[in-house]
Amino acid sequence: MTSGLNEPNQFKKRADDNEKQYLREIMEERFPTKEAVITEIMNLEAILHLPKATEHFVSDLHGEYSAFDHILRNGSGNIKNKITDVFGGRMTPSRLQNFAILIYYPEEKLEYKKRQLQQDEDDALEQWYLDTIQRLVELLEFVSTKYTRSKVRKALDPNFAYITEELLYTDPQEFDKRSYIDQLMKNLVSMGVTDEFIIATCYTIQQLVVDHLHVLGDIYDRGDHPELIMERLMSYHSVDIQWGNHDMLWVGASSGSALCMLNLLRISARYNNLATIEDAYGISLRHLSRFAEEHYADNPAFRPKLVDGDSFNFDGEQLQLTQIQQAVAIMQFKMEVQTIAREPDFQMDDRALLNKIDYDNNTLELQGKTYQLTNTCFDLIDPKDPGKLTSEEQELVESLLHSFVESKSLQKHLEFLVNKGSMYLRYNDNLLLHGCMPVNEKGKFLPFKYHGKEYHGKQLVDFFDQQVRHAYNDPCANDYSAADLIWYLWQGPISPLFGKKAMTTFERYFIKDQASHEEVRNPYFRLRHNEIFVDSMLEEFGLDPQDGHVINGHTPVKRGHDAIMANGKMLVIDGGYSKAYQPTTGFGGYTLLYNSYGLQLVEHHPFTSKEDSIVNGKDIVSTRRVVNHEVHRKSVADTDIGARLKENVKILRSLLDEY
């Protein structure tokens, strides 16, 4: 009898064989002749020798659309570097900067430039157009050198594909073609389509400078416009997402988890971002606001947090948000009691805090110490049954949850988030994950026991990945387990997305002693400085420690700390986009670039504004650090795509032998 240990490998081999047979059948149809097969082999083997394309890594966007959009447009400074490479000796620094801003924001910069030049001599604007077209084509030629003509063509605006290719691939130094090129450019101006051509070419350059985007989680919460970030990602040419713990609240809410919904409502009220829910996703909070006004008063512990530049929209908004935050927090704490009781495998009895309060004396015992509670708002809590919602609360929760589940705009975004996302990703020798791998003090993977089974290491994140998809794609009113597991990902002690022993939200509201506010991190965050530990993580996920890296988000890198750890094998790139964290970090966070020459960590100053960029040429100031420099420049052959192309070549050669 075959041992159980070998069965997964047998199934994998069978699946691989089936996939190869399927590919072979497709290729037989696509390349029915010997000549067609030979041509495709030559094409694929040539592609394998092209330089590896650039990957761009960002993390912890937290709704800060403007800063994120700017980072995408400038490729974490990559576009400015390309411009300097091409024009560094031919343009002044200010002209280089203005040319860069044109590529980032072509529509707005064009309008601004036209207003400037229309006050000059008659042909000033026409001359600027001709000069700009020439420079854009020259830059486009430079950034497209690592791609095939076919891939470049796909990145071009179809309306201008022919003329762009003529300008791109015709040598202007050839005497016989010089007047041809000049006339093409003049025709763009005379026919009034110069703006459209410039805009299209700028966006093509943006696309070619960064081939693929990785988003390492936490798109939602704190900032104003996560919905705009989602729209941007949905239109991006190539992207993947690794889920963050904040993202899980929104996935959970749209999957029918009332507890996830209450958490995100509380956070949105705390950071004055309820407009995202109401305006972007069309979910009415009128009944919630009225309920909160009836049952809760002002409370200093629940006043919303404002960051620099934010303000309230109307008189009384601070009080309204304070009341709403109390209302949803109390319902949240009640439903935590219910969920923890329903899920004994979570082993979170110590966090069912409403059960542990002495309501006569307003005290709470935690870890053997008794704390006096302050700023309490417990009028709707029944001391005999603290986890029970009032009938009014129950009706309100059900109504709100129905609105979340039925919001078409929210479902559109979260369907993309789930389908494009995962708990982790192995990509070109690197392991990408938002949070951590839960371990004990010695670095051994902690087990999570659920419904009679035990999961740890890679098994654990695979299990949670499956449960997230199950909860979102197949919600069941009678089965809470998958939705409960999404909430566990938000704050469970063995959650790979949380990475702490407990979330002390209750303590921060009601206990003055800040020692009770501490959230003890999993030993992972200490051990990730250790190269041996990081090597063991890479091996757990089937990656080679000699070439691989672990890329993390989740934790802001504080002022004076290093984002490069474990001899360069662990990289932490919490984007620092959230304005709430910038006083702690002292800067605008990190992004990462990975091109054919190696990995570069990019540190950013905080973003000012789009208007400042267009009018004053302001860019995000960025500092680059080389993480590793490849001894041999990486080619497509060294990538995951290259491995698939090699397999295709192998199949094609077997077909060739049969002709």
XYZ file of C-alpha atoms in Angstrom:
659
model
C 0.000 0.000 0.000
C 1.232 3.508 -0.799
C 1.998 5.563 2.293
C -0.101 8.658 2.989
C 3.026 10.806 2.972
C 3.577 10.142 -0.720
C -0.012 10.693 -1.840
C 0.165 14.522 -2.115
C 3.270 14.215 -4.287
C 1.494 11.666 -6.484
C -1.497 13.968 -6.883
C 0.810 16.876 -7.701
C 2.672 14.825 -10.319
C -0.622 13.734 -11.863
C -1.839 17.347 -11.972
C 1.451 18.487 -13.520
C 1.236 15.749 -16.161
C -2.346 16.748 -16.986
C -1.331 20.388 -17.332
C 1.547 19.505 -19.665
C -0.762 17.412 -21.814
C -3.248 20.292 -21.947
C -0.488 22.714 -22.983
C 0.685 20.295 -25.634
C -2.809 20.079 -27.120
C -3.102 23.866 -27.205
C 0.263 24.198 -28.938
C -0.647 21.577 -31.512
C -3.628 23.759 -32.442
C -1.717 27.065 -32.415
C 1.326 25.805 -34.309
C 0.076 23.207 -36.810
C 3.154 23.213 -39.075
C 6.858 22.601 -38.664
C 7.619 26.176 -39.747
C 5.212 27.629 -37.168
C 6.801 25.562 -34.389
C 10.327 26.632 -35.395
C 9.300 30.300 -35.462
C 7.770 30.093 -31.983
C 10.815 28.293 -30.542
C 13.076 31.004 -31.944
C 10.781 33.687 -30.509
C 10.597 32.175 -27.014
C 14.323 31.457 -26.769
C 15.053 35.047 -27.793
C 12.657 36.368 -25.126
C 14.488 34.309 -22.489
C 17.590 36.415 -23.151
C 15.878 39.778 -22.589
C 16.599 41.576 -19.286
C 14.267 40.851 -16.378
C 11.468 43.447 -16.197
C 10.994 45.720 -13.167
C 8.782 44.735 -10.245
C 7.417 47.404 -7.900
C 6.468 46.583 -4.283
C 4.208 48.771 -2.123
C 2.471 48.115 1.180
C 0.088 49.506 3.807
C -1.599 52.091 1.622
C -4.351 52.722 4.200
C -6.612 54.719 1.929
C -4.007 57.400 1.102
C -4.854 57.599 -2.574
C -2.945 60.753 -3.555
C 0.417 59.532 -2.264
C -0.125 56.043 -3.690
C -1.181 57.392 -7.076
C 1.924 59.576 -7.222
C 4.195 56.636 -6.363
C 2.591 54.638 -9.182
C 2.982 57.492 -11.638
C 6.648 58.072 -10.848
C 7.517 54.395 -10.368
C 9.126 55.118 -6.988
C 11.483 57.532 -8.726
C 12.260 55.126 -11.552
C 10.911 57.418 -14.276
C 13.034 60.335 -13.068
C 16.110 58.099 -13.167
C 15.353 57.036 -16.753
C 14.916 60.681 -17.775
C 18.251 61.552 -16.189
C 19.929 58.624 -17.963
C 18.713 59.881 -21.342
C 18.759 63.662 -20.967
C 21.047 64.307 -17.995
C 23.664 66.142 -20.038
C 21.202 67.957 -22.281
C 18.617 69.457 -19.924
C 18.901 71.585 -16.791
C 17.681 70.056 -13.493
C 14.533 72.213 -13.522
C 13.684 71.182 -17.099
C 14.323 67.541 -16.224
C 11.954 67.881 -13.278
C 9.220 69.559 -15.310
C 9.525 66.893 -18.002
C 9.132 64.234 -15.290
C 5.991 65.912 -13.936
C 4.564 65.973 -17.470
C 4.956 62.190 -17.637
C 3.386 61.728 -14.180
C 0.400 64.049 -14.769
C 0.149 64.624 -18.532
C -3.395 66.038 -18.682
C -2.925 68.581 -15.905
C 0.626 69.568 -16.835
C -0.399 70.124 -20.466
C -3.166 72.519 -19.444
C -0.807 74.383 -17.134
C 1.897 74.582 -19.816
C -0.523 75.826 -22.484
C -1.695 78.640 -20.208
C 1.945 79.629 -19.734
C 2.966 79.530 -23.396
C -0.104 81.164 -24.862
C 1.179 84.427 -23.440
C 4.449 84.091 -25.402
C 5.151 84.469 -29.127
C 2.809 82.775 -31.598
C 4.925 79.699 -32.330
C 6.146 79.078 -28.751
C 3.491 76.446 -28.057
C 4.036 74.702 -31.412
C 7.793 74.567 -30.810
C 7.248 73.193 -27.309
C 4.966 70.512 -28.749
C 7.576 69.434 -31.315
C 10.384 69.374 -28.740
C 8.235 67.433 -26.279
C 7.142 64.820 -28.825
C 10.762 64.247 -29.805
C 11.845 63.833 -26.178
C 8.956 61.531 -25.331
C 9.713 59.269 -28.284
C 13.389 59.184 -27.327
C 12.519 58.268 -23.739
C 9.978 55.685 -24.908
C 12.644 54.079 -27.067
C 14.966 53.888 -24.050
C 12.430 52.336 -21.646
C 11.168 49.816 -24.232
C 14.540 48.235 -24.999
C 14.003 45.303 -22.607
C 10.709 44.298 -24.222
C 9.682 42.660 -27.471
C 8.010 44.832 -30.108
C 4.848 42.835 -29.526
C 4.735 43.741 -25.835
C 5.472 47.400 -26.551
C 2.675 47.465 -29.135
C 0.203 46.150 -26.548
C 1.161 49.025 -24.236
C 0.502 51.664 -26.907
C -2.768 53.528 -27.306
C -4.390 51.817 -30.345
C -5.278 55.232 -31.773
C -1.592 56.118 -32.016
C 0.050 52.698 -32.353
C 1.027 53.086 -36.019
C 2.470 56.590 -35.788
C 4.249 55.788 -32.502
C 5.926 52.733 -34.012
C 6.991 54.768 -37.042
C 8.555 57.400 -34.790
C 10.017 54.749 -32.509
C 11.626 52.418 -35.025
C 12.622 54.799 -37.821
C 16.136 56.205 -37.475
C 15.790 60.017 -37.710
C 19.461 60.252 -38.711
C 18.763 58.491 -42.009
C 18.723 61.268 -44.594
C 15.913 59.727 -46.643
C 13.654 59.369 -43.573
C 14.384 62.685 -41.851
C 11.691 64.701 -43.619
C 9.256 61.791 -43.148
C 9.726 61.864 -39.370
C 9.537 65.672 -39.250
C 6.274 65.644 -41.182
C 4.735 63.002 -38.918
C 5.378 65.187 -35.882
C 4.153 68.349 -37.627
C 0.975 66.536 -38.650
C 0.260 65.688 -35.019
C 0.397 69.409 -34.235
C -1.482 70.679 -37.288
C -4.287 68.123 -36.930
C -4.878 69.067 -33.299
C -4.170 65.693 -31.700
C -0.876 66.575 -30.041
C -2.337 66.606 -26.535
C -3.882 63.175 -27.000
C -0.618 61.767 -28.378
C 1.448 63.230 -25.533
C -0.977 61.913 -22.906
C -1.037 58.433 -24.455
C 2.761 58.291 -24.717
C 3.233 59.407 -21.105
C 1.009 56.596 -19.860
C 2.809 54.080 -22.066
C 6.108 55.165 -20.498
C 4.621 54.737 -17.009
C 3.502 51.227 -17.931
C 6.816 50.135 -19.432
C 8.958 51.513 -16.609
C 7.178 49.206 -14.126
C 6.108 45.839 -15.518
C 4.372 44.407 -12.456
C 3.037 45.747 -9.145
C 2.880 43.870 -5.827
C 0.620 45.309 -3.104
C 1.475 43.783 0.269
C -1.806 44.504 1.970
C -3.771 46.984 4.054
C -5.411 48.972 1.301
C -8.283 49.887 3.625
C -8.808 51.953 6.824
C -7.512 55.279 8.165
C -7.164 57.207 4.879
C -9.909 58.932 2.896
C -10.079 57.026 -0.364
C -9.463 53.263 -0.379
C -12.160 53.005 -3.052
C -10.054 55.146 -5.420
C -7.063 52.905 -4.747
C -9.173 49.880 -5.665
C -10.327 51.545 -8.892
C -6.695 52.361 -9.720
C -5.602 48.788 -9.101
C -8.443 47.395 -11.198
C -7.235 49.428 -14.180
C -3.532 48.672 -13.608
C -1.835 46.574 -16.264
C -0.380 43.860 -13.995
C -0.890 43.498 -10.243
C -1.180 41.032 -7.382
C -2.216 41.614 -3.767
C -1.258 39.982 -0.491
C -4.083 40.545 1.982
C -3.566 42.605 5.117
C -5.418 42.369 8.416
C -7.338 45.598 7.723
C -8.434 44.266 4.334
C -9.877 41.236 6.098
C -12.385 43.399 7.976
C -13.891 44.561 4.686
C -13.843 41.091 3.129
C -15.421 39.745 6.313
C -18.148 42.403 6.371
C -19.059 41.751 2.747
C -19.098 38.011 3.528
C -21.649 38.458 6.305
C -19.474 38.875 9.413
C -21.184 41.401 11.681
C -18.135 41.498 13.940
C -15.814 42.461 11.077
C -18.326 45.115 10.012
C -18.495 46.646 13.484
C -14.706 46.806 13.678
C -14.388 48.675 10.386
C -17.232 51.044 11.328
C -15.477 51.833 14.599
C -12.159 52.496 12.863
C -13.855 54.636 10.217
C -15.535 56.746 12.897
C -12.280 56.985 14.841
C -10.387 58.376 11.836
C -13.252 60.518 10.483
C -13.652 58.365 7.366
C -17.305 57.351 7.393
C -17.660 59.125 4.040
C -15.974 56.133 2.405
C -18.827 53.921 3.569
C -21.633 56.363 2.807
C -20.475 58.186 -0.325
C -18.193 55.661 -2.026
C -20.195 52.534 -1.238
C -23.707 53.941 -0.845
C -24.307 52.471 2.624
C -26.603 54.652 4.713
C -25.526 55.227 8.318
C -28.516 57.407 9.190
C -30.130 54.830 11.505
C -26.789 54.175 13.204
C -26.262 57.898 13.747
C -29.748 58.333 15.208
C -29.306 55.299 17.481
C -25.948 56.600 18.714
C -27.369 60.066 19.364
C -30.187 58.593 21.463
C -28.017 56.347 23.635
C -24.566 57.929 23.935
C -23.191 61.284 25.084
C -19.849 62.988 24.559
C -16.914 60.896 25.761
C -13.254 62.015 25.551
C -12.018 58.434 25.076
C -13.972 58.113 21.832
C -13.318 61.427 20.162
C -12.100 60.984 16.584
C -8.427 61.300 15.727
C -7.517 63.996 13.225
C -4.163 64.144 11.473
C -2.532 67.310 10.162
C -4.619 69.016 7.515
C -7.886 67.266 8.406
C -10.920 69.049 9.815
C -14.561 68.404 10.581
C -17.094 69.123 7.851
C -19.820 70.645 10.028
C -20.564 71.815 13.557
C -21.377 68.858 15.722
C -19.537 66.307 13.589
C -17.035 65.590 16.353
C -19.842 64.745 18.767
C -21.627 62.658 16.136
C -18.497 60.605 15.425
C -17.844 60.218 19.157
C -21.344 58.838 19.678
C -21.159 56.514 16.668
C -17.786 55.172 17.755
C -19.160 54.318 21.200
C -22.239 52.638 19.767
C -20.342 50.345 17.400
C -17.558 49.671 19.935
C -20.036 48.386 22.515
C -21.772 46.220 19.902
C -18.339 44.987 18.791
C -17.326 43.985 22.325
C -20.653 42.179 22.765
C -20.216 40.233 19.546
C -16.647 39.335 20.506
C -18.124 37.585 23.554
C -20.534 35.681 21.276
C -17.880 34.703 18.724
C -15.337 33.591 21.319
C -18.005 31.418 22.975
C -19.008 29.973 19.587
C -15.388 29.216 18.624
C -13.635 27.481 21.549
C -10.776 26.473 19.227
C -9.775 30.141 19.029
C -8.685 29.885 22.701
C -9.496 33.550 23.245
C -11.593 33.357 26.430
C -9.275 35.923 27.993
C -10.498 38.470 25.398
C -14.221 38.104 26.198
C -13.716 41.153 28.366
C -17.338 42.136 28.971
C -17.678 38.863 30.903
C -14.840 39.861 33.233
C -16.075 43.287 34.349
C -17.262 43.916 37.906
C -20.152 46.180 36.917
C -20.898 47.240 40.504
C -17.387 48.595 41.039
C -16.553 49.399 37.399
C -13.357 47.343 37.500
C -11.742 44.735 35.282
C -9.267 42.041 36.268
C -6.568 41.321 33.668
C -3.702 38.903 34.219
C -4.093 39.052 37.981
C -4.299 42.847 38.202
C -7.456 44.851 38.859
C -7.970 48.034 36.839
C -10.423 50.853 37.444
C -12.407 51.584 34.288
C -12.875 55.170 33.123
C -15.026 56.884 30.486
C -17.381 53.919 30.499
C -20.534 53.808 28.390
C -22.098 50.531 29.496
C -25.779 51.521 29.790
C -26.839 49.043 27.086
C -24.892 46.127 28.599
C -26.801 43.600 30.700
C -24.381 42.513 33.480
C -26.175 39.160 33.640
C -25.648 38.548 29.901
C -22.971 41.006 28.710
C -22.673 39.564 25.205
C -26.340 39.929 24.342
C -27.354 42.669 21.923
C -30.484 44.639 22.727
C -33.327 44.135 20.272
C -32.611 47.584 18.823
C -28.909 46.766 18.423
C -29.739 43.424 16.813
C -32.048 45.067 14.302
C -29.460 47.735 13.525
C -26.642 45.201 13.013
C -28.768 43.083 10.678
C -29.792 46.132 8.644
C -26.227 47.412 8.321
C -24.883 43.982 7.422
C -27.498 43.617 4.703
C -26.364 46.963 3.260
C -22.722 45.861 3.206
C -23.502 42.540 1.550
C -25.778 44.175 -1.037
C -23.520 47.133 -1.936
C -22.637 46.537 -5.591
C -19.718 48.969 -5.601
C -18.223 47.382 -2.482
C -18.714 43.872 -3.837
C -17.030 44.861 -7.111
C -13.937 46.016 -5.250
C -13.808 43.109 -2.831
C -14.329 40.531 -5.552
C -11.210 41.952 -7.213
C -9.382 41.979 -3.869
C -10.202 38.323 -3.223
C -9.529 37.125 -6.774
C -6.266 39.038 -7.217
C -5.199 38.503 -3.632
C -3.778 35.752 -1.465
C -2.345 35.158 1.983
C 1.163 35.003 0.509
C 2.900 34.797 -2.843
C 6.051 33.131 -4.126
C 7.303 35.252 -7.011
C 10.743 35.224 -8.636
C 12.489 33.582 -5.653
C 10.876 35.958 -3.134
C 8.246 35.280 -0.474
C 5.714 38.094 -0.166
C 3.448 38.287 2.867
C 1.835 41.127 4.749
C 2.274 40.116 8.363
C 4.250 37.226 9.798
C 4.524 33.497 10.351
C 3.477 32.800 13.977
C 6.319 31.072 15.851
C 7.376 30.354 19.421
C 10.453 31.823 21.113
C 12.707 29.244 19.438
C 11.370 29.989 15.972
C 9.234 26.865 15.652
C 5.959 27.386 13.788
C 3.024 27.597 16.197
C 0.152 25.164 15.579
C -3.418 26.379 15.107
C -5.910 23.677 16.047
C -9.341 23.967 14.479
C -12.163 21.439 14.302
C -9.869 18.529 15.092
C -7.094 19.436 12.663
C -3.782 21.176 13.221
C -2.127 23.688 10.899
C 1.267 25.372 11.104
C 3.791 27.042 8.819
C 2.815 26.996 5.167
C -0.158 24.742 5.978
C -1.547 27.488 8.202
C -1.539 30.239 5.581
C -2.853 27.832 2.942
C -5.726 26.951 5.290
C -6.616 30.589 5.913
C -6.359 31.389 2.203
C -8.892 28.655 1.477
C -11.224 29.842 4.244
C -11.206 33.467 3.057
C -12.227 32.396 -0.433
C -14.866 30.059 0.960
C -16.348 32.775 3.187
C -16.511 35.314 0.373
C -17.617 33.071 -2.484
C -20.006 30.823 -0.576
C -21.452 32.686 2.437
C -23.806 30.555 4.501
C -26.170 32.026 7.074
C -26.112 28.827 9.145
C -22.333 28.319 9.171
C -20.356 31.037 10.903
C -16.988 29.272 10.875
C -15.425 30.741 7.704
C -16.564 34.286 8.567
C -15.360 33.802 12.152
C -11.967 32.761 10.803
C -11.753 36.021 8.841
C -12.291 37.894 12.113
C -9.606 35.690 13.694
C -7.216 36.853 10.963
C -7.887 40.406 12.162
C -6.876 39.840 15.771
C -6.332 36.179 16.621
C -3.174 35.245 18.582
C -1.967 32.845 15.847
C -3.105 34.971 12.921
C -0.396 35.411 10.252
C -1.869 38.845 9.483
C -1.950 40.181 13.057
C 1.178 38.874 14.753
C 0.396 39.854 18.336
C -0.856 38.085 21.429
C -3.918 40.311 21.795
C -5.480 43.492 20.430
C -5.972 45.892 23.344
C -8.730 48.067 21.870
C -10.881 47.792 25.002
C -7.995 48.709 27.303
C -7.113 51.809 25.255
C -10.649 53.104 25.592
C -11.329 52.379 29.244
C -8.060 51.948 31.214
C -5.691 54.832 31.943
C -2.708 52.635 32.866
C -0.816 52.452 29.582
C 0.930 49.254 30.625
C -2.361 47.510 29.851
C -2.318 48.952 26.321
C 0.794 47.053 25.278
C 0.277 44.587 22.439
C 2.925 41.872 22.752
C 4.364 40.941 19.382
C 4.940 37.405 18.218
C 8.635 36.346 18.463
C 8.688 36.409 14.644
C 9.373 40.138 14.725
C 12.508 39.596 16.807
C 13.657 36.522 14.921
C 13.295 38.058 11.460
C 16.604 39.828 12.083
C 18.225 36.374 12.179
C 19.458 35.017 8.833
C 19.113 31.367 9.868
C 15.464 31.918 10.803
C 14.719 33.678 7.510
C 16.416 30.831 5.618
C 14.139 28.343 7.379
C 11.091 30.384 6.334
C 12.168 30.386 2.706
C 12.733 26.626 2.831
C 9.268 26.114 4.366
C 7.807 27.707 1.242
C 10.036 25.821 -1.192
C 12.352 28.733 -1.985
C 16.148 28.718 -2.189
C 17.720 30.666 0.720
C 20.711 31.475 -1.489
C 18.602 33.606 -3.835
C 15.388 34.321 -1.960
C 14.125 37.152 0.213
C 11.153 37.598 2.517
C 9.282 40.837 1.851
C 7.014 42.065 4.672
C 4.618 44.927 5.280
C 2.382 45.500 8.337
C 4.772 47.152 10.802
C 5.904 50.776 10.349
C 9.683 51.109 10.444
C 10.341 53.573 13.249
C 12.800 56.433 13.039
C 16.349 55.097 13.446
C 15.457 51.465 12.689
C 16.549 49.575 9.581
C 14.176 48.090 7.015
C 16.860 45.674 5.771
C 17.396 42.715 8.098
C 18.977 39.265 8.262
C 21.934 40.110 6.040
C 19.636 41.538 3.375
C 17.243 38.580 3.238
C 14.346 40.225 5.110
C 12.895 43.493 3.785
C 10.153 45.448 5.560
C 8.353 47.935 3.352
C 5.402 49.264 5.323
C 4.608 52.131 2.991
C 4.226 54.735 5.703
C 1.450 56.245 3.601
C -0.805 56.600 6.641
C -0.470 60.137 7.987
C -1.331 58.779 11.425
C 2.002 56.894 11.489
C 4.294 59.531 9.982
C 5.051 61.254 13.324
C 6.367 57.865 14.514
C 8.314 56.955 11.387
C 9.488 60.465 10.519
C 9.147 59.861 6.770
C 6.755 58.693 4.054
C 7.694 55.027 4.149
C 9.413 52.506 1.904
C 8.807 50.903 -1.453
C 10.933 48.329 -3.252
C 12.111 47.937 -6.845
C 13.455 44.693 -8.309
C 14.964 44.929 -11.783
C 17.581 42.988 -13.736
C 20.378 44.534 -11.656
C 18.924 43.580 -8.264
C 16.808 44.919 -5.404
C 16.630 48.580 -4.405
C 14.893 49.856 -1.277
C 13.419 53.325 -1.795
C 12.775 55.639 1.172
C 10.270 58.435 0.545
C 9.583 61.795 2.138
C 5.886 62.550 2.782
C 3.857 63.593 -0.264
C 2.623 67.196 -0.421
C -0.029 67.388 -3.142
C -0.739 66.805 -6.804
C -1.194 70.558 -7.316
C 2.232 71.261 -5.819
C 3.741 68.795 -8.290
C 2.054 70.341 -11.333
C 2.593 74.022 -10.488
C 5.925 73.913 -8.646
C 7.439 70.703 -10.014
C 7.502 69.116 -6.549
C 8.137 65.390 -6.465
C 8.354 62.964 -3.564
C 11.998 63.109 -2.520
C 13.298 59.546 -2.549
C 16.536 57.936 -1.405
C 17.641 54.590 -2.835
C 19.630 51.853 -1.151
C 20.914 48.843 -3.040
C 19.865 45.697 -1.190
C 21.757 43.364 -3.487
C 23.490 43.797 -6.814
C 23.355 40.827 -9.158
C 26.793 39.646 -10.272
C 25.208 38.595 -13.546
C 22.353 40.726 -14.812
C 19.107 38.765 -14.483
C 17.260 37.857 -17.656
C 13.744 36.595 -18.305
C 15.225 33.083 -18.155
C 15.891 33.613 -14.420
C 12.247 34.408 -13.594
C 9.055 32.435 -12.992
C 7.814 33.488 -16.428
C 11.107 32.228 -17.852
C 10.546 28.820 -16.257
C 7.159 28.582 -17.971
C 8.627 29.678 -21.297
C 11.330 27.009 -20.999
C 8.635 24.400 -20.411
C 6.822 25.657 -23.508
C 10.036 25.388 -25.534
C 10.489 21.838 -24.290
C 6.970 20.902 -25.433
C 7.480 22.645 -28.781
C 10.728 20.755 -29.373
C 8.933 17.480 -28.720
C 6.324 18.542 -31.301
C 9.094 19.433 -33.731
C 10.527 15.931 -33.433
C 7.192 14.517 -34.610
C 6.973 16.614 -37.794
